[in-house]
């Protein structure tokens, strides 16, 4: 059912009664900031903003919504890249913020486990771990706003996936509210548990369409003993792939990052950052940013390995030139170059950005084929691939012809460019969403290019666990029918 | 529908036509060995034994069974511990063996990935990896018969879970046939892929009730550089827990095994093995078997770490005595002591065996409470806990009073003993099946003690993906209704 202006009042009164004045608002001044995603691509409407204080309130609220068939859009830090936390424009949904649930329920330093409520901000988790001389091995640009609930629901990635895996690999247990308001609790971590389907895995990465994550138990690692950051100059992406294999062989588990930067992006960053310097003397077609990390106590193993790794790489012509950051300050400057690519490219002009992955072994071939293919197909466009080579995950940007008007180009060409890129990725057996998720931005492309068997199976699961379609409708996996009265 | 003797003939003719003479038999001499599980606990009946040669044949066969509502019991090496691969006694099901599908489709030594069909035996996988100077980091007693399909379907464990995780952690992709005969293929491994629900994770450990795994892509690791195996004598299980934490802190990722053996089991093994010797001089209430493993090239890091680890452990009274295996032969003898516990205990007399887990941090408390509690509740019984302390997974055996008649004791007491143990495990937030799965042996206990929300959710998923209930019916999760005609 869609609520008309008049008949929503009894429902909203019930919500207000349930959550109290701190837990609900429909004041537009308070609501509006959360109705647009942070990149400003989507703006929706909502009945109001619910901010429950605990799991019991979330459960009661979902039960209420379930009974009255009111759609729910869960939201954490509102820092997603795919519009997954922004409601549609119908105004029929309730926006459900988990931000008030920001308690760290437990931290067991011996067991290296932490139990965070959904609203705990990633930076807060990092700080709590550091106090115990531990670390949480996942970070990303939005760490000051991204919440644990959002990170779990979207199986977030970041720059440490190469060694430590994405969010899925960090989650030991979750607590979640299902579509009918029942609570599933697997927070107690068991290293071995074979009591049937692993429902936790089903909820991770389901973008709030199967349940609302209210808390998670996460693994922690010993704090870092030290790191070495290397900047290397390369002739080709194929050489980068060979260097990556070499580093994996030589450094094993110490290898924590392997990022690639093409000349175009590097030049853009040098133009963009006022004080940026080229870490190397000459010009190179490609650059690699390589990071090795040792746990506490094992710091002295790093230098001999780095030295031997680079020496043999030079001997075998796996790189043209390389330098090791002399200190932590310089290491941060190397990373700043990498992290400035996105804003630097944005400063040049409009672009279509693609968060894609292909098998690691095929990434070099993919880039070598895709860049000229895109530029042939779309004259005056420039294609740039950079990022997590070690994960088979590059950010593939296609820049509009210089001087293009953003709106005009986006209306006329951007979609076609993206279709072309996604078709090519699919031919390589890759994914049209490596780490940002489907949200609303890639719903159509997933329907077009996804494996029909996988899509049918996902729809069957969605239908089974949320038969009324109230959980984040229209995201990830549109069902044939809209939410309907019971 | 249940097939009567006469009306199954047309179906069996279709199966025969589909699979050819190598692919189907109903000859009792060929069929019978596979109708009883290897421990001899369950014997069932079947319409026949289907042995498809490839995924297409599996898909066509499942489609046929789906259309005619014929139940399917998938089977790998028939080495499961829970009767999950044995049909019921109705004789209405088709036994589906994956053993003929034993091809290693690909091995990429650079990417450290191998694609195995379901029927590849674990030992064959180990051998293939070794040839490339790689290893597959999961092993168990039945490695000469256990198949990849079975290991994936049951999320098998073993002795290396502490460091490397169970089967789930080794699986990069799977191919599986779903209940309607459609094929889901995620064999191409992507390190990052956020295109919706992770269906692979749902199928892993689902014991053939949601789909039939036909192939899997598995990760491989560099071969071992060396290992050190330590036998330690301890005063209590609490001390073992403190020693484990100490070893984790000192050895980090090198710690690959931490097993505990109580005095009772140790004495039983010394009686049982003709040439067994006590690695230590004195008598101890508890023993720990500790293994550290270094990758190829890192062997020389082991000795200083082992030395420092044991020295500080002695200083801090975390162990009473310890010895390091002087060579590989002695290391194997230490492990033989551990692996002989089960047969040695069996030789004493009948016992109720429980494969259980609790949170690692609570395992010592659990054992300290459970052993006397069981012995108080069941006079003249002996309770023994041994095994994977590092995983929070002990094998908890309760021995019948000496001289008991096996059949009589099992009929009169064994079930009550197990209920008592499972109740206690559940109170500790643990699992009644750590690594052996539910199969048919624990179906009732899972219904009794499982979280009702989790069970309801599992049933909804099962109903959605296998609405006719043809996949391994009666295992893991009994549905309310039996398979029915379309």
mmCIF file of N, CA, C and O in Angstrom, chain B residues 161-226:
data_model
loop_
_atom_site.group_PDB
_atom_site.id
_atom_site.type_symbol
_atom_site.label_atom_id
_atom_site.label_comp_id
_atom_site.label_asym_id
_atom_site.label_seq_id
_atom_site.Cartn_x
_atom_site.Cartn_y
_atom_site.Cartn_z
ATOM 1 N N UNK B 161 42.561 -25.955 11.216
ATOM 2 C CA UNK B 161 41.576 -24.874 11.202
ATOM 3 C C UNK B 161 42.089 -23.662 11.989
ATOM 4 O O UNK B 161 41.832 -22.515 11.630
ATOM 5 N N UNK B 162 42.842 -23.937 13.056
ATOM 6 C CA UNK B 162 43.351 -22.860 13.903
ATOM 7 C C UNK B 162 43.981 -21.750 13.075
ATOM 8 O O UNK B 162 43.697 -20.573 13.265
ATOM 9 N N UNK B 163 44.852 -22.142 12.145
ATOM 10 C CA UNK B 163 45.519 -21.125 11.343
ATOM 11 C C UNK B 163 44.808 -20.848 10.027
ATOM 12 O O UNK B 163 44.742 -19.707 9.583
ATOM 13 N N UNK B 164 44.297 -21.895 9.381
ATOM 14 C CA UNK B 164 43.859 -21.725 7.994
ATOM 15 C C UNK B 164 42.350 -21.733 7.802
ATOM 16 O O UNK B 164 41.884 -21.479 6.694
ATOM 17 N N UNK B 165 41.600 -22.016 8.861
ATOM 18 C CA UNK B 165 40.149 -22.045 8.717
ATOM 19 C C UNK B 165 39.661 -23.369 8.166
ATOM 20 O O UNK B 165 40.448 -24.218 7.738
ATOM 21 N N UNK B 166 38.336 -23.540 8.196
ATOM 22 C CA UNK B 166 37.750 -24.779 7.700
ATOM 23 C C UNK B 166 37.604 -24.691 6.183
ATOM 24 O O UNK B 166 38.119 -23.788 5.543
ATOM 25 N N UNK B 167 36.915 -25.654 5.608
ATOM 26 C CA UNK B 167 36.804 -25.724 4.143
ATOM 27 C C UNK B 167 36.286 -24.405 3.557
ATOM 28 O O UNK B 167 36.731 -23.963 2.507
ATOM 29 N N UNK B 168 35.348 -23.781 4.256
ATOM 30 C CA UNK B 168 34.781 -22.516 3.769
ATOM 31 C C UNK B 168 35.879 -21.512 3.422
ATOM 32 O O UNK B 168 35.769 -20.782 2.430
ATOM 33 N N UNK B 169 36.919 -21.486 4.218
ATOM 34 C CA UNK B 169 37.987 -20.508 4.013
ATOM 35 C C UNK B 169 38.871 -20.878 2.826
ATOM 36 O O UNK B 169 39.632 -20.042 2.330
ATOM 37 N N UNK B 170 38.785 -22.107 2.352
ATOM 38 C CA UNK B 170 39.625 -22.521 1.223
ATOM 39 C C UNK B 170 38.893 -22.362 -0.115
ATOM 40 O O UNK B 170 39.514 -22.438 -1.167
ATOM 41 N N UNK B 171 37.575 -22.193 -0.061
ATOM 42 C CA UNK B 171 36.782 -22.208 -1.297
ATOM 43 C C UNK B 171 36.730 -20.821 -1.922
ATOM 44 O O UNK B 171 36.252 -19.871 -1.310
ATOM 45 N N UNK B 172 37.214 -20.719 -3.156
ATOM 46 C CA UNK B 172 37.193 -19.446 -3.875
ATOM 47 C C UNK B 172 35.994 -19.363 -4.820
ATOM 48 O O UNK B 172 35.589 -18.276 -5.210
ATOM 49 N N UNK B 173 35.485 -20.510 -5.196
ATOM 50 C CA UNK B 173 34.333 -20.513 -6.093
ATOM 51 C C UNK B 173 33.772 -21.915 -6.192
ATOM 52 O O UNK B 173 34.469 -22.887 -5.912
ATOM 53 N N UNK B 174 32.488 -22.012 -6.543
ATOM 54 C CA UNK B 174 31.914 -23.350 -6.725
ATOM 55 C C UNK B 174 31.038 -23.399 -7.968
ATOM 56 O O UNK B 174 30.604 -22.372 -8.499
ATOM 57 N N UNK B 175 30.822 -24.616 -8.410
ATOM 58 C CA UNK B 175 29.815 -24.910 -9.430
ATOM 59 C C UNK B 175 28.853 -25.880 -8.773
ATOM 60 O O UNK B 175 29.289 -26.832 -8.126
ATOM 61 N N UNK B 176 27.563 -25.622 -8.904
ATOM 62 C CA UNK B 176 26.591 -26.498 -8.233
ATOM 63 C C UNK B 176 25.333 -26.591 -9.067
ATOM 64 O O UNK B 176 24.980 -25.662 -9.801
ATOM 65 N N UNK B 177 24.672 -27.725 -8.954
ATOM 66 C CA UNK B 177 23.390 -27.938 -9.619
ATOM 67 C C UNK B 177 22.295 -27.732 -8.582
ATOM 68 O O UNK B 177 22.318 -28.345 -7.506
ATOM 69 N N UNK B 178 21.361 -26.854 -8.901
ATOM 70 C CA UNK B 178 20.278 -26.538 -7.972
ATOM 71 C C UNK B 178 19.105 -27.519 -8.164
ATOM 72 O O UNK B 178 19.121 -28.356 -9.066
ATOM 73 N N UNK B 179 18.096 -27.385 -7.308
ATOM 74 C CA UNK B 179 17.025 -28.387 -7.253
ATOM 75 C C UNK B 179 16.268 -28.526 -8.568
ATOM 76 O O UNK B 179 15.727 -29.593 -8.862
ATOM 77 N N UNK B 180 16.219 -27.475 -9.374
ATOM 78 C CA UNK B 180 15.481 -27.572 -10.640
ATOM 79 C C UNK B 180 16.397 -27.964 -11.798
ATOM 80 O O UNK B 180 15.974 -27.953 -12.955
ATOM 81 N N UNK B 181 17.633 -28.290 -11.499
ATOM 82 C CA UNK B 181 18.570 -28.700 -12.548
ATOM 83 C C UNK B 181 19.359 -27.553 -13.143
ATOM 84 O O UNK B 181 20.212 -27.769 -14.006
ATOM 85 N N UNK B 182 19.104 -26.337 -12.712
ATOM 86 C CA UNK B 182 19.911 -25.218 -13.225
ATOM 87 C C UNK B 182 21.292 -25.239 -12.554
ATOM 88 O O UNK B 182 21.453 -25.767 -11.467
ATOM 89 N N UNK B 183 22.261 -24.659 -13.268
ATOM 90 C CA UNK B 183 23.645 -24.729 -12.804
ATOM 91 C C UNK B 183 24.114 -23.340 -12.403
ATOM 92 O O UNK B 183 23.984 -22.386 -13.167
ATOM 93 N N UNK B 184 24.638 -23.239 -11.207
ATOM 94 C CA UNK B 184 25.211 -21.965 -10.764
ATOM 95 C C UNK B 184 26.726 -22.113 -10.824
ATOM 96 O O UNK B 184 27.285 -23.095 -10.360
ATOM 97 N N UNK B 185 27.373 -21.150 -11.450
ATOM 98 C CA UNK B 185 28.811 -21.277 -11.712
ATOM 99 C C UNK B 185 29.540 -20.037 -11.221
ATOM 100 O O UNK B 185 29.427 -18.968 -11.792
ATOM 101 N N UNK B 186 30.266 -20.197 -10.118
ATOM 102 C CA UNK B 186 31.097 -19.101 -9.608
ATOM 103 C C UNK B 186 32.545 -19.573 -9.528
ATOM 104 O O UNK B 186 33.291 -19.146 -8.652
ATOM 105 N N UNK B 187 32.935 -20.450 -10.458
ATOM 106 C CA UNK B 187 34.286 -21.017 -10.387
ATOM 107 C C UNK B 187 35.387 -19.993 -10.625
ATOM 108 O O UNK B 187 36.495 -20.152 -10.132
ATOM 109 N N UNK B 188 35.103 -18.964 -11.424
ATOM 110 C CA UNK B 188 36.112 -17.939 -11.681
ATOM 111 C C UNK B 188 36.295 -17.103 -10.437
ATOM 112 O O UNK B 188 35.392 -16.387 -10.021
ATOM 113 N N UNK B 189 37.452 -17.183 -9.806
ATOM 114 C CA UNK B 189 37.582 -16.507 -8.517
ATOM 115 C C UNK B 189 37.846 -15.015 -8.683
ATOM 116 O O UNK B 189 38.731 -14.609 -9.429
ATOM 117 N N UNK B 190 37.043 -14.235 -7.996
ATOM 118 C CA UNK B 190 37.241 -12.784 -7.953
ATOM 119 C C UNK B 190 37.522 -12.425 -6.509
ATOM 120 O O UNK B 190 36.768 -12.801 -5.617
ATOM 121 N N UNK B 191 38.617 -11.699 -6.286
ATOM 122 C CA UNK B 191 38.947 -11.359 -4.901
ATOM 123 C C UNK B 191 37.928 -10.403 -4.317
ATOM 124 O O UNK B 191 37.712 -10.370 -3.114
ATOM 125 N N UNK B 192 37.363 -9.571 -5.184
ATOM 126 C CA UNK B 192 36.328 -8.646 -4.735
ATOM 127 C C UNK B 192 35.131 -8.780 -5.665
ATOM 128 O O UNK B 192 35.289 -8.654 -6.888
ATOM 129 N N UNK B 193 33.986 -8.985 -5.109
ATOM 130 C CA UNK B 193 32.784 -9.121 -5.930
ATOM 131 C C UNK B 193 31.582 -8.826 -5.064
ATOM 132 O O UNK B 193 31.220 -9.626 -4.206
ATOM 133 N N UNK B 194 30.954 -7.690 -5.267
ATOM 134 C CA UNK B 194 29.781 -7.320 -4.473
ATOM 135 C C UNK B 194 28.553 -7.181 -5.360
ATOM 136 O O UNK B 194 27.981 -6.107 -5.514
ATOM 137 N N UNK B 195 28.174 -8.302 -5.958
ATOM 138 C CA UNK B 195 26.975 -8.310 -6.800
ATOM 139 C C UNK B 195 25.859 -9.069 -6.105
ATOM 140 O O UNK B 195 25.252 -9.963 -6.664
ATOM 141 N N UNK B 196 25.614 -8.731 -4.867
ATOM 142 C CA UNK B 196 24.468 -9.336 -4.192
ATOM 143 C C UNK B 196 24.838 -10.453 -3.230
ATOM 144 O O UNK B 196 25.983 -10.563 -2.818
ATOM 145 N N UNK B 197 23.854 -11.275 -2.898
ATOM 146 C CA UNK B 197 24.026 -12.315 -1.894
ATOM 147 C C UNK B 197 25.139 -13.271 -2.317
ATOM 148 O O UNK B 197 25.244 -13.634 -3.478
ATOM 149 N N UNK B 198 25.920 -13.704 -1.373
ATOM 150 C CA UNK B 198 26.991 -14.646 -1.677
ATOM 151 C C UNK B 198 26.431 -16.073 -1.621
ATOM 152 O O UNK B 198 26.490 -16.743 -0.600
ATOM 153 N N UNK B 199 25.890 -16.512 -2.744
ATOM 154 C CA UNK B 199 25.202 -17.811 -2.783
ATOM 155 C C UNK B 199 26.155 -18.973 -2.546
ATOM 156 O O UNK B 199 25.771 -20.014 -2.018
ATOM 157 N N UNK B 200 27.408 -18.759 -2.950
ATOM 158 C CA UNK B 200 28.434 -19.777 -2.688
ATOM 159 C C UNK B 200 28.479 -20.104 -1.194
ATOM 160 O O UNK B 200 28.518 -21.271 -0.807
ATOM 161 N N UNK B 201 28.469 -19.079 -0.374
ATOM 162 C CA UNK B 201 28.528 -19.281 1.075
ATOM 163 C C UNK B 201 27.310 -20.036 1.591
ATOM 164 O O UNK B 201 27.393 -20.778 2.566
ATOM 165 N N UNK B 202 26.175 -19.805 0.937
ATOM 166 C CA UNK B 202 24.949 -20.483 1.358
ATOM 167 C C UNK B 202 25.047 -21.981 1.070
ATOM 168 O O UNK B 202 24.586 -22.814 1.853
ATOM 169 N N UNK B 203 25.674 -22.327 -0.052
ATOM 170 C CA UNK B 203 25.770 -23.739 -0.444
ATOM 171 C C UNK B 203 26.823 -24.489 0.366
ATOM 172 O O UNK B 203 26.655 -25.672 0.667
ATOM 173 N N UNK B 204 27.914 -23.793 0.713
ATOM 174 C CA UNK B 204 28.952 -24.444 1.519
ATOM 175 C C UNK B 204 28.351 -24.848 2.869
ATOM 176 O O UNK B 204 27.747 -24.019 3.541
ATOM 177 N N UNK B 205 28.510 -26.094 3.227
ATOM 178 C CA UNK B 205 28.002 -26.553 4.517
ATOM 179 C C UNK B 205 26.517 -26.856 4.542
ATOM 180 O O UNK B 205 25.977 -27.128 5.607
ATOM 181 N N UNK B 206 25.841 -26.799 3.389
ATOM 182 C CA UNK B 206 24.394 -27.056 3.403
ATOM 183 C C UNK B 206 24.086 -28.545 3.219
ATOM 184 O O UNK B 206 22.929 -28.935 3.093
ATOM 185 N N UNK B 207 25.116 -29.379 3.197
ATOM 186 C CA UNK B 207 24.961 -30.836 3.228
ATOM 187 C C UNK B 207 24.075 -31.371 2.107
ATOM 188 O O UNK B 207 23.293 -32.309 2.307
ATOM 189 N N UNK B 208 24.184 -30.756 0.946
ATOM 190 C CA UNK B 208 23.443 -31.260 -0.209
ATOM 191 C C UNK B 208 21.957 -31.004 -0.155
ATOM 192 O O UNK B 208 21.204 -31.546 -0.961
ATOM 193 N N UNK B 209 21.504 -30.155 0.758
ATOM 194 C CA UNK B 209 20.062 -29.908 0.850
ATOM 195 C C UNK B 209 19.605 -28.717 0.010
ATOM 196 O O UNK B 209 18.415 -28.525 -0.190
ATOM 197 N N UNK B 210 20.557 -27.917 -0.477
ATOM 198 C CA UNK B 210 20.194 -26.759 -1.308
ATOM 199 C C UNK B 210 20.712 -26.885 -2.735
ATOM 200 O O UNK B 210 20.276 -26.156 -3.623
ATOM 201 N N UNK B 211 21.668 -27.767 -2.947
ATOM 202 C CA UNK B 211 22.241 -27.923 -4.281
ATOM 203 C C UNK B 211 23.310 -28.986 -4.218
ATOM 204 O O UNK B 211 23.738 -29.395 -3.127
ATOM 205 N N UNK B 212 23.726 -29.440 -5.399
ATOM 206 C CA UNK B 212 24.746 -30.488 -5.462
ATOM 207 C C UNK B 212 26.025 -29.879 -6.014
ATOM 208 O O UNK B 212 26.068 -29.438 -7.171
ATOM 209 N N UNK B 213 27.047 -29.805 -5.177
ATOM 210 C CA UNK B 213 28.311 -29.218 -5.597
ATOM 211 C C UNK B 213 28.974 -30.145 -6.616
ATOM 212 O O UNK B 213 29.198 -31.330 -6.332
ATOM 213 N N UNK B 214 29.271 -29.626 -7.794
ATOM 214 C CA UNK B 214 29.901 -30.449 -8.840
ATOM 215 C C UNK B 214 31.371 -30.110 -9.051
ATOM 216 O O UNK B 214 32.106 -30.908 -9.631
ATOM 217 N N UNK B 215 31.798 -28.942 -8.614
ATOM 218 C CA UNK B 215 33.212 -28.560 -8.730
ATOM 219 C C UNK B 215 33.476 -27.386 -7.808
ATOM 220 O O UNK B 215 32.544 -26.695 -7.378
ATOM 221 N N UNK B 216 34.750 -27.169 -7.490
ATOM 222 C CA UNK B 216 35.115 -26.043 -6.628
ATOM 223 C C UNK B 216 36.491 -25.523 -7.014
ATOM 224 O O UNK B 216 37.364 -26.295 -7.410
ATOM 225 N N UNK B 217 36.659 -24.215 -6.924
ATOM 226 C CA UNK B 217 37.972 -23.601 -7.045
ATOM 227 C C UNK B 217 38.504 -23.380 -5.634
ATOM 228 O O UNK B 217 37.823 -22.789 -4.801
ATOM 229 N N UNK B 218 39.701 -23.897 -5.377
ATOM 230 C CA UNK B 218 40.251 -23.863 -4.023
ATOM 231 C C UNK B 218 41.567 -23.102 -4.012
ATOM 232 O O UNK B 218 42.295 -23.085 -5.003
ATOM 233 N N UNK B 219 41.867 -22.497 -2.895
ATOM 234 C CA UNK B 219 43.142 -21.798 -2.776
ATOM 235 C C UNK B 219 44.245 -22.776 -2.374
ATOM 236 O O UNK B 219 44.008 -23.750 -1.647
ATOM 237 N N UNK B 220 45.442 -22.503 -2.810
ATOM 238 C CA UNK B 220 46.609 -23.273 -2.405
ATOM 239 C C UNK B 220 47.590 -22.328 -1.724
ATOM 240 O O UNK B 220 47.550 -21.111 -1.945
ATOM 241 N N UNK B 221 48.462 -22.887 -0.903
ATOM 242 C CA UNK B 221 49.471 -22.080 -0.218
ATOM 243 C C UNK B 221 50.862 -22.578 -0.615
ATOM 244 O O UNK B 221 51.009 -23.690 -1.122
ATOM 245 N N UNK B 222 51.881 -21.760 -0.384
ATOM 246 C CA UNK B 222 53.243 -22.236 -0.643
ATOM 247 C C UNK B 222 53.538 -23.461 0.212
ATOM 248 O O UNK B 222 52.997 -23.600 1.311
ATOM 249 N N UNK B 223 54.385 -24.338 -0.291
ATOM 250 C CA UNK B 223 54.706 -25.537 0.490
ATOM 251 C C UNK B 223 55.372 -25.137 1.802
ATOM 252 O O UNK B 223 55.868 -24.034 1.972
ATOM 253 N N UNK B 224 55.368 -26.096 2.711
ATOM 254 C CA UNK B 224 55.939 -25.859 4.030
ATOM 255 C C UNK B 224 57.462 -25.786 3.938
ATOM 256 O O UNK B 224 58.091 -26.588 3.240
ATOM 257 N N UNK B 225 58.053 -24.830 4.664
ATOM 258 C CA UNK B 225 59.500 -24.792 4.758
ATOM 259 C C UNK B 225 60.000 -25.720 5.866
ATOM 260 O O UNK B 225 61.041 -26.348 5.749
ATOM 261 N N UNK B 226 59.222 -25.781 6.923
ATOM 262 C CA UNK B 226 59.611 -26.655 8.019
ATOM 263 C C UNK B 226 58.577 -26.556 9.118
ATOM 264 O O UNK B 226 57.754 -25.649 9.130
#
